[in-house]
Coordinates of N, CA and C in Angstrom, one line a residue:
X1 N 2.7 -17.4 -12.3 CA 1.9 -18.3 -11.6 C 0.7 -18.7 -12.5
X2 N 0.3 -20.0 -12.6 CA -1.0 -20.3 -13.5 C -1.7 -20.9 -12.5
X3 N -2.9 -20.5 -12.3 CA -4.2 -21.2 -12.2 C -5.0 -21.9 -12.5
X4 N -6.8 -22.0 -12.2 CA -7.4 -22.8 -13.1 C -8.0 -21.6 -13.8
X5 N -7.9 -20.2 -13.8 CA -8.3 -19.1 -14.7 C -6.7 -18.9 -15.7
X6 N -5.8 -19.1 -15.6 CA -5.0 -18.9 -16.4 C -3.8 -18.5 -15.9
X7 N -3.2 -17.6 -16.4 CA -2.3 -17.0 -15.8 C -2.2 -15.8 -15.1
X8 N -1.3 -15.6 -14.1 CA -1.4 -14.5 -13.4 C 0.0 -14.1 -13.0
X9 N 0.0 -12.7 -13.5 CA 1.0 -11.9 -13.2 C 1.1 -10.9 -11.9
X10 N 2.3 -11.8 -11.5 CA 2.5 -10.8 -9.8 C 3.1 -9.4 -10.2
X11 N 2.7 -8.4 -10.0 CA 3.0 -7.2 -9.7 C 3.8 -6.4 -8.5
X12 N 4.9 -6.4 -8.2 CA 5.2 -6.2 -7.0 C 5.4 -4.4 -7.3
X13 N 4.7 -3.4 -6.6 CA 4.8 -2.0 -6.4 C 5.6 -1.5 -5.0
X14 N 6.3 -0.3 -4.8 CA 6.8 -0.2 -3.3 C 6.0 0.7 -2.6
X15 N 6.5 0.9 -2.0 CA 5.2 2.1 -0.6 C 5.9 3.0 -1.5
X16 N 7.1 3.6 -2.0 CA 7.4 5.0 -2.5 C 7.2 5.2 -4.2
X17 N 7.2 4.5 -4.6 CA 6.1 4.2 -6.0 C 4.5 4.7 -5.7
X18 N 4.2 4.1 -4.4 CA 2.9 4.6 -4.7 C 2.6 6.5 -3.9
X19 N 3.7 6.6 -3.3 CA 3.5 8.0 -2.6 C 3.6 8.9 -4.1
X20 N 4.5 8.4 -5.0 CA 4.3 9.8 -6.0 C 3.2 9.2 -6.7
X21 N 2.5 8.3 -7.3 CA 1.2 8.3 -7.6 C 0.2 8.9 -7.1
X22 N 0.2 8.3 -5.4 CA -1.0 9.6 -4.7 C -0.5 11.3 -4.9
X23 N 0.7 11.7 -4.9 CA 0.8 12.9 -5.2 C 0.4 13.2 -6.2
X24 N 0.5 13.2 -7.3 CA 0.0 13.2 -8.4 C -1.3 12.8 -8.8
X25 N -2.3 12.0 -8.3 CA -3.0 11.8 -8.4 C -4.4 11.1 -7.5
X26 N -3.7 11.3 -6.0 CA -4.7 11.1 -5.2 C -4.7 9.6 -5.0
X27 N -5.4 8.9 -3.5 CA -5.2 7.7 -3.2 C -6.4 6.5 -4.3
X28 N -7.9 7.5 -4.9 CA -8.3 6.6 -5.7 C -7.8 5.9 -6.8
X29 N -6.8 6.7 -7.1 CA -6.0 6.0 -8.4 C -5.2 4.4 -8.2
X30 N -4.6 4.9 -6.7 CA -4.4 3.3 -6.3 C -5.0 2.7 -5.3
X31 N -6.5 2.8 -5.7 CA -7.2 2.3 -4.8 C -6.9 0.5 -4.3
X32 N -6.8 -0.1 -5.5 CA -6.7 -1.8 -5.4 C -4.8 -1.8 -4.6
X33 N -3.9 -1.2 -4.6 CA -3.0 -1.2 -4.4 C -2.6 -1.0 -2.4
X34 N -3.8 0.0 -2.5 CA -3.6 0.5 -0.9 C -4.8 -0.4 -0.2
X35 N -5.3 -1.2 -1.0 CA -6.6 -2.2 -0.2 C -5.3 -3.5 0.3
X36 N -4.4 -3.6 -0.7 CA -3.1 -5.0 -0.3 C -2.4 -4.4 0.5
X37 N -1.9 -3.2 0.3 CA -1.3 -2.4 1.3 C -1.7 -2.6 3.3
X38 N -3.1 -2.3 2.8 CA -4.1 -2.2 4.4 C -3.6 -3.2 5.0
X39 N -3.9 -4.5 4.1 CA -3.5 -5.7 4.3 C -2.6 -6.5 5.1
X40 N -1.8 -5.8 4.3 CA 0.2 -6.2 4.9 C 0.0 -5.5 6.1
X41 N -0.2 -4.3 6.2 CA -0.2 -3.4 7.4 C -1.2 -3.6 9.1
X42 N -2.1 -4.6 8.7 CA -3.3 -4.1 9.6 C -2.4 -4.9 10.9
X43 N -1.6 -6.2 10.8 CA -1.0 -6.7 12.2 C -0.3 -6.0 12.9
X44 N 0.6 -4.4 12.6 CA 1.6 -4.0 12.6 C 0.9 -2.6 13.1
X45 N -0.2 -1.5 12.4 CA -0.8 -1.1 12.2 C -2.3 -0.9 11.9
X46 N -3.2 -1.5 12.5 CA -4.4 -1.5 12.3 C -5.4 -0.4 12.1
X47 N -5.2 0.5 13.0 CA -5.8 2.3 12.7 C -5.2 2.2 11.4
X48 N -3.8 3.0 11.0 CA -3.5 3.3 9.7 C -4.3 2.5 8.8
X49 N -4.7 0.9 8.8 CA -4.9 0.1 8.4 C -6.4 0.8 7.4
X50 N -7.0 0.8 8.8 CA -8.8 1.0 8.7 C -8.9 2.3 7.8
X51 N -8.1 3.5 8.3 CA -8.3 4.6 8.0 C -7.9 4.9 6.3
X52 N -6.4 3.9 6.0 CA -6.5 4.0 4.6 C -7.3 3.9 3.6
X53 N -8.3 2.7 3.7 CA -9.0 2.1 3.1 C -10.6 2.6 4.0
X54 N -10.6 3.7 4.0 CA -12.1 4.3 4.3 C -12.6 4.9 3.2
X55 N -13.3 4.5 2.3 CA -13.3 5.4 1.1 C -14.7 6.5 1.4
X56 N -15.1 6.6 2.2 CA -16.2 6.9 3.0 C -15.7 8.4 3.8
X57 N -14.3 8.2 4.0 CA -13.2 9.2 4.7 C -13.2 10.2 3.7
X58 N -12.2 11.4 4.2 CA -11.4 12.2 3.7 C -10.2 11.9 3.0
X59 N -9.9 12.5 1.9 CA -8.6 12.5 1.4 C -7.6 12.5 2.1
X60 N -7.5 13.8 2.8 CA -6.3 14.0 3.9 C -6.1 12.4 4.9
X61 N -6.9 12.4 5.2 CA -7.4 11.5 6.7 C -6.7 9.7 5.9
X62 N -6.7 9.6 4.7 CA -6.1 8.3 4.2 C -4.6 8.6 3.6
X63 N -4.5 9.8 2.9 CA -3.0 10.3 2.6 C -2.0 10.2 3.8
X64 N -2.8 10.6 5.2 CA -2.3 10.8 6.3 C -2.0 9.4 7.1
X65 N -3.2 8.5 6.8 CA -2.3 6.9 7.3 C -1.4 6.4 6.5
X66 N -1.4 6.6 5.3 CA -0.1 6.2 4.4 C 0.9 6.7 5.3
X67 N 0.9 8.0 5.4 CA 1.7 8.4 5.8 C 2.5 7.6 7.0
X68 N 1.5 7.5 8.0 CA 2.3 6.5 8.9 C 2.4 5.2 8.4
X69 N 2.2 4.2 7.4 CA 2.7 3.0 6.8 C 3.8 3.3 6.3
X70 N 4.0 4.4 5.6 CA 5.2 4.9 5.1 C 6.0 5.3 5.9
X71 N 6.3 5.7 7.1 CA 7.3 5.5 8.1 C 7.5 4.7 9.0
X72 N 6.7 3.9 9.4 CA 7.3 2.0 9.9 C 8.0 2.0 9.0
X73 N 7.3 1.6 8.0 CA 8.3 0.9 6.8 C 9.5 1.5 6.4
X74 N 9.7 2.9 6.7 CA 11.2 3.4 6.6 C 12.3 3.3 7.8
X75 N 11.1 2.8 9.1 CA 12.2 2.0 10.2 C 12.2 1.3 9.5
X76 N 11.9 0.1 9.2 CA 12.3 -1.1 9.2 C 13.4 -1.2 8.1
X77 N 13.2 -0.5 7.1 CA 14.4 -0.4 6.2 C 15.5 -0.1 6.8
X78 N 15.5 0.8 7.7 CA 16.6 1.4 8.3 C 17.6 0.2 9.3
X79 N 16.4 -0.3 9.7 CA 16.8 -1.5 10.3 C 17.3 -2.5 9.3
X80 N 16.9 -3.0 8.4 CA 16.9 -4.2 7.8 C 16.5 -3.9 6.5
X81 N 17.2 -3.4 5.5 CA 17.1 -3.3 4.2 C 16.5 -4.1 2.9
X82 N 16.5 -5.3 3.7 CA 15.8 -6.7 2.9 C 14.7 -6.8 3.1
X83 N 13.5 -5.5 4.1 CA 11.8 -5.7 4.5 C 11.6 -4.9 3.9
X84 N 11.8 -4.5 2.5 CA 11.0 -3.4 2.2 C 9.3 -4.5 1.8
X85 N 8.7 -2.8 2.4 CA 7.2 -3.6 2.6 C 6.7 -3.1 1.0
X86 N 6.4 -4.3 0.2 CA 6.1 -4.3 -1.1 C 4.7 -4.9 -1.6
X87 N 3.7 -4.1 -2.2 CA 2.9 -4.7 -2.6 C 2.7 -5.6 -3.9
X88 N 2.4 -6.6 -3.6 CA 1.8 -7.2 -5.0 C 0.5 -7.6 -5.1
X89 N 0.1 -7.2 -6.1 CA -1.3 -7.4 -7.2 C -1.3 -9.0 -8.3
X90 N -1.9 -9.3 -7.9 CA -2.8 -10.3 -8.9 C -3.3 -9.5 -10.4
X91 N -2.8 -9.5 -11.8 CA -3.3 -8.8 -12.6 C -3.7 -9.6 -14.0

């Protein structure tokens, strides 16, 4: 995609890409990832939404709304294999 800044590369990441990064390294590592994440999720989800993106919170307490974004989204795969809920970044 080009802009009037230049170019920009869409990044698309999955919700299970980013569960082994938090394991490995905790939700601040993908902080900008789980703010698009919130995003996608707050119509669907809104607690999960708030609580991921509390940086103010507990570690547990945001690992733990992933957690439930991470399982809608594995109904819905289950349902319909073509919604995997994917983030993309602006980079």
């Amino acid at each position: 995609m080009t802009t009037e800044r230049g170019t920009i590369m869409d990044i698309t990441i999955t919700v299970e890409q980013l569960a082994d990064v938090i394991m490995a390294h905790g939700t601040i590592a993908v902080r900008e990832e789980l703010e698009a994440l919130a995003d996608a999720a707050r119509a669907t989800q809104p607690g999960a939404a708030a609580a991921l993106t509390d940086w103010e919170g507990t570690e547990i307490a945001r690992e733990r709304a992933f957690a439930v974004i991470r399982a809608e989204q594995r109904h819905h795969m289950a349902a319909s294999p073509d919604r995997a809920l994917r983030v993309s970044l602006a980079a």
